[in-house]
Short mmCIF file of C-alpha atoms and ligand atoms in Angstrom, two decimals:
data_model
loop_
_atom_site.label_atom_id
_atom_site.label_comp_id
_atom_site.label_asym_id
_atom_site.label_seq_id
_atom_site.Cartn_x
_atom_site.Cartn_y
_atom_site.Cartn_z
CA UNK S 270 21.67 4.65 -25.99
CA UNK S 271 19.19 3.37 -23.40
CA UNK S 272 20.63 5.73 -20.82
CA UNK S 273 20.53 8.69 -23.20
CA UNK S 274 16.86 8.02 -23.98
CA UNK S 275 15.96 7.72 -20.30
CA UNK S 276 17.74 10.97 -19.53
CA UNK S 277 16.31 12.91 -22.42
CA UNK S 278 12.74 11.73 -21.81
CA UNK S 279 12.82 12.37 -18.07
CA UNK S 280 14.47 15.77 -18.56
CA UNK S 281 11.46 17.00 -20.51
CA UNK S 282 8.76 15.63 -18.20
CA UNK S 283 6.64 18.25 -16.49
CA UNK S 284 6.30 18.18 -12.71
CA UNK S 285 3.97 15.38 -11.62
CA UNK S 286 4.50 13.15 -14.66
CA UNK S 287 6.37 9.86 -14.28
CA UNK S 288 8.03 7.61 -16.80
CA UNK S 289 7.19 3.91 -16.83
CA UNK S 290 9.94 2.23 -18.84
CA UNK S 291 8.24 -0.63 -20.68
CA UNK S 292 10.78 -3.44 -20.70
CA UNK S 293 8.67 -6.32 -22.01
CA UNK S 294 10.61 -8.72 -24.25
CA UNK S 295 13.88 -7.00 -23.34
CA UNK S 296 16.59 -8.76 -21.37
CA UNK S 297 17.61 -8.06 -17.82
CA UNK S 298 20.83 -6.37 -19.01
CA UNK S 299 18.77 -3.74 -20.81
CA UNK S 300 16.75 -3.09 -17.66
CA UNK S 301 19.96 -2.78 -15.66
CA UNK S 302 21.24 -0.19 -18.10
CA UNK S 303 18.13 1.89 -17.52
CA UNK S 304 18.45 1.25 -13.80
CA UNK S 305 21.99 2.61 -13.81
CA UNK S 306 20.59 5.81 -15.33
CA UNK S 307 18.32 6.13 -12.30
CA UNK S 308 15.14 4.59 -13.70
CA UNK S 309 13.20 2.63 -11.05
CA UNK S 310 9.73 2.15 -12.56
CA UNK S 311 9.37 -0.61 -15.15
CA UNK S 312 6.33 -1.95 -16.98
CA UNK S 313 5.81 -5.53 -18.10
CA UNK S 314 2.90 -7.24 -19.80
CA UNK S 315 3.53 -10.95 -19.34
CA UNK S 316 3.20 -12.57 -15.97
CA UNK S 317 5.93 -15.21 -16.27
CA UNK S 318 8.42 -12.77 -17.69
CA UNK S 319 7.70 -10.29 -14.91
CA UNK S 320 8.01 -13.04 -12.32
CA UNK S 321 11.47 -13.97 -13.56
CA UNK S 322 12.68 -10.38 -13.77
CA UNK S 323 11.28 -9.53 -10.37
CA UNK S 324 13.11 -12.48 -8.81
CA UNK S 325 16.45 -11.59 -10.34
CA UNK S 326 16.63 -7.80 -10.46
CA UNK S 327 17.13 -5.23 -7.67
CA UNK S 328 14.40 -5.07 -5.06
CA UNK S 329 13.93 -1.31 -5.24
CA UNK S 330 12.43 -1.58 -8.72
CA UNK S 331 8.74 -0.67 -8.87
CA UNK S 332 7.09 -3.19 -11.18
CA UNK S 333 3.96 -2.13 -13.04
CA UNK S 334 1.80 -4.62 -14.89
CA UNK S 335 0.59 -2.79 -17.99
CA UNK S 336 -0.96 -5.48 -20.21
CA UNK S 337 -4.13 -7.49 -20.25
CA UNK S 338 -4.16 -9.56 -17.06
CA UNK S 339 -5.92 -12.90 -16.81
CA UNK S 340 -7.84 -13.39 -13.59
CA UNK S 341 -6.16 -16.70 -12.84
CA UNK S 342 -2.70 -15.10 -12.90
CA UNK S 343 -3.32 -12.28 -10.45
CA UNK S 344 -2.08 -14.46 -7.59
CA UNK S 345 1.46 -14.51 -8.97
CA UNK S 346 1.78 -10.73 -8.96
CA UNK S 347 -0.20 -9.93 -5.86
CA UNK S 348 2.68 -10.03 -3.36
CA UNK S 349 4.77 -7.35 -5.02
CA UNK S 350 3.21 -5.56 -8.01
CA UNK S 351 3.21 -1.75 -7.52
CA UNK S 352 0.46 -0.86 -9.96
CA UNK S 353 -1.86 -2.82 -12.24
CA UNK S 354 -2.66 -0.47 -15.13
CA UNK S 355 -5.30 -2.33 -17.02
CA UNK S 356 -8.28 -3.46 -14.96
CA UNK S 357 -10.76 -4.20 -17.71
CA UNK S 358 -13.57 -6.10 -15.96
CA UNK S 359 -15.30 -5.99 -12.56
CA UNK S 360 -14.31 -9.63 -12.14
CA UNK S 361 -10.62 -8.83 -12.50
CA UNK S 362 -10.81 -6.09 -9.88
CA UNK S 363 -12.62 -8.47 -7.52
CA UNK S 364 -9.83 -11.02 -7.91
CA UNK S 365 -7.12 -8.39 -7.39
CA UNK S 366 -8.90 -7.40 -4.20
CA UNK S 367 -9.21 -11.00 -3.03
CA UNK S 368 -5.49 -11.55 -3.58
CA UNK S 369 -4.61 -8.20 -2.04
CA UNK S 370 -6.45 -9.11 1.16
CA UNK S 371 -4.62 -12.41 1.27
CA UNK S 372 -1.31 -10.57 1.32
CA UNK S 373 -2.51 -7.76 3.60
CA UNK S 374 -2.26 -5.22 0.79
CA UNK S 375 -4.42 -2.71 -1.03
CA UNK S 376 -3.06 -3.28 -4.52
CA UNK S 377 -3.03 -0.06 -6.57
CA UNK S 378 -4.98 -0.35 -9.83
CA UNK S 379 -6.16 1.75 -12.73
CA UNK S 380 -9.35 1.23 -14.70
CA UNK S 381 -8.69 0.78 -18.40
CA UNK S 382 -11.01 2.82 -20.58
CA UNK S 383 -11.61 1.82 -24.16
CA UNK S 384 -11.44 5.07 -26.10
CA UNK S 385 -9.71 3.94 -29.30
CA UNK S 386 -11.46 3.08 -32.53
CA UNK S 387 -9.95 -0.37 -32.81
CA UNK S 388 -12.35 -3.13 -31.86
CA UNK S 389 -9.70 -5.36 -30.43
CA UNK S 390 -8.52 -3.30 -27.50
CA UNK S 391 -9.54 -4.23 -23.99
CA UNK S 392 -11.17 -1.92 -21.50
CA UNK S 393 -14.43 -0.52 -20.17
CA UNK S 394 -16.43 1.72 -22.47
CA UNK S 395 -17.25 5.07 -20.87
CA UNK S 396 -20.79 3.79 -20.24
CA UNK S 397 -19.58 0.56 -18.66
CA UNK S 398 -17.10 2.38 -16.46
CA UNK S 399 -19.81 4.80 -15.34
CA UNK S 400 -22.15 1.95 -14.49
CA UNK S 401 -19.42 0.07 -12.66
CA UNK S 402 -18.49 3.05 -10.49
CA UNK S 403 -22.14 3.95 -9.92
CA UNK S 404 -23.07 0.41 -8.81
CA UNK S 405 -20.52 0.77 -6.06
CA UNK S 406 -19.56 -2.87 -5.45
CA UNK S 407 -15.94 -1.83 -5.89
CA UNK S 408 -16.15 -0.01 -2.57
CA UNK S 409 -16.22 -3.38 -0.83
CA UNK S 410 -13.16 -4.57 -2.74
CA UNK S 411 -10.78 -3.27 -0.14
CA UNK S 412 -7.77 -5.32 -1.23
CA UNK S 413 -7.60 -3.18 -4.38
CA UNK S 414 -7.35 0.58 -4.57
CA UNK S 415 -8.49 2.35 -7.73
CA UNK S 416 -5.97 5.11 -8.29
CA UNK S 417 -6.99 6.43 -11.69
CA UNK S 418 -7.59 5.77 -15.36
CA UNK S 419 -5.52 4.18 -18.10
CA UNK S 420 -6.11 4.18 -21.84
CA UNK S 421 -4.50 3.52 -25.20
CA UNK S 422 -5.23 5.75 -28.18
CA UNK S 423 -5.92 4.47 -31.68
CA UNK S 424 -2.93 3.49 -33.77
CA UNK S 425 -2.99 6.42 -36.15
CA UNK S 426 -0.87 9.35 -37.24
CA UNK S 427 -3.84 11.66 -36.76
CA UNK S 428 -2.78 13.67 -33.72
CA UNK S 429 -6.13 15.39 -33.53
CA UNK S 430 -7.87 12.07 -33.08
CA UNK S 431 -5.35 10.87 -30.51
CA UNK S 432 -5.81 14.13 -28.61
CA UNK S 433 -9.59 13.66 -28.65
CA UNK S 434 -9.27 10.16 -27.25
CA UNK S 435 -6.98 11.28 -24.43
CA UNK S 436 -9.42 14.10 -23.69
CA UNK S 437 -12.29 11.62 -23.40
CA UNK S 438 -10.28 9.69 -20.82
CA UNK S 439 -9.28 12.91 -19.08
CA UNK S 440 -12.90 14.09 -18.83
CA UNK S 441 -13.96 10.76 -17.43
CA UNK S 442 -11.13 10.87 -14.91
CA UNK S 443 -12.22 14.32 -13.68
CA UNK S 444 -15.86 13.27 -13.54
CA UNK S 445 -15.04 10.08 -11.62
CA UNK S 446 -12.80 11.98 -9.23
CA UNK S 447 -15.61 14.43 -8.40
CA UNK S 448 -18.54 12.08 -8.30
CA UNK S 449 -17.18 8.78 -7.03
CA UNK S 450 -13.89 9.50 -5.28
CA UNK S 451 -14.80 12.63 -3.41
CA UNK S 452 -11.61 14.22 -4.73
CA UNK S 453 -9.54 11.70 -2.74
CA UNK S 454 -5.85 12.47 -3.26
CA UNK S 455 -5.15 8.78 -3.95
CA UNK S 456 -7.31 8.92 -7.09
CA UNK S 457 -4.77 10.87 -9.09
CA UNK S 458 -3.27 8.89 -11.95
CA UNK S 459 -3.83 9.19 -15.69
CA UNK S 460 -1.80 6.59 -17.58
CA UNK S 461 -1.57 7.36 -21.28
CA UNK S 462 1.08 8.06 -23.88
CA UNK S 463 3.46 5.55 -25.51
CA UNK S 464 6.54 5.96 -27.71
CA UNK S 465 4.64 7.37 -30.67
CA UNK S 466 2.05 9.51 -28.93
CA UNK S 467 3.46 10.63 -25.59
CA UNK S 468 4.06 14.24 -26.71
CA UNK S 469 0.30 14.44 -27.32
CA UNK S 470 -0.38 12.75 -23.97
CA UNK S 471 1.78 15.33 -22.19
CA UNK S 472 -0.50 18.05 -23.53
CA UNK S 473 -3.62 16.13 -22.50
CA UNK S 474 -3.41 15.32 -18.85
CA UNK S 475 -1.21 12.26 -18.52
CA UNK S 476 0.58 11.62 -15.22
CA UNK S 477 2.32 8.44 -16.37
CA UNK S 478 3.75 7.76 -19.78
CA UNK S 479 4.50 4.14 -20.71
CA UNK S 480 7.42 4.06 -23.10
CA UNK S 481 9.02 0.95 -24.54
CA UNK S 482 10.51 0.98 -28.02
CA UNK S 483 11.79 4.55 -27.86
CA UNK S 484 13.98 3.51 -24.93
CA UNK S 485 14.83 -0.13 -25.63
CA UNK S 486 14.39 -0.39 -29.38
CA UNK S 487 12.06 -2.76 -31.19
CA UNK S 488 12.03 -6.38 -30.24
CA UNK S 489 9.57 -9.07 -31.17
CA UNK S 490 8.23 -11.47 -28.56
C1 PLP E 762 4.04 -2.28 -25.13
C2 PLP E 762 3.17 -1.32 -24.42
C3 PLP E 762 3.56 0.02 -24.24
C4 PLP E 762 4.83 0.60 -24.83
O1 PLP E 762 4.70 0.73 -26.20
P1 PLP E 762 5.84 1.45 -27.09
O2 PLP E 762 5.12 1.85 -28.31
O3 PLP E 762 6.88 0.42 -27.32
O4 PLP E 762 6.33 2.62 -26.32
C5 PLP E 762 2.72 0.84 -23.51
N1 PLP E 762 1.57 0.39 -22.99
C6 PLP E 762 1.15 -0.88 -23.15
C7 PLP E 762 -0.14 -1.30 -22.54
C8 PLP E 762 1.93 -1.78 -23.87
O5 PLP E 762 1.51 -3.05 -24.02
#
């Protein structure tokens, strides 16, 4: 089942789009099943759980942290995390940079944009993200490398609305790439699309889909 899902999702991915298999709340055996099907990129959203899985599972797994990250927990991930998807405050990026420097790394990060209608989601508004990039302090944060934009669409069946939200993020990504990143090749990632909306994301610029329940089934924390 897990292996069939991995194979069928990856078979339909366009060139340049990667699958992040979101394994939060799922046991190590489930991850190993996906691993046996060739999957190497996994997403987790709880620090302790990631810590444990990282310690016990094969070392060629690329671990992405996809959830809201508390500043005081960055230090646990800093030695090994491959990508932090959801930088939602300047303070968090500063801490990632501080920890990155400690370990001699430039830790890859994405800025999380808040484009959904729900109040509760984390992330920079477009205006805040613009101000943050314009202010330029991030350029001194050399232990972190901003590699693109992440977002989550509203929880709705309205595909038109979801498409509009992804387009907002996509436009901001292109703008930021031109204005602030000088078209640097390292600023190249657009992380959007989950189990229920990734077909829409594939039509609207994603380079990384984050899929959990479609692969591993539903599981409560
Ligand atoms: C859980 C989670 C996902 C995966 O969601 P599914 O609907 O299970 O595919 C993707 N992104 C983030 C940030 C998540 O927390």
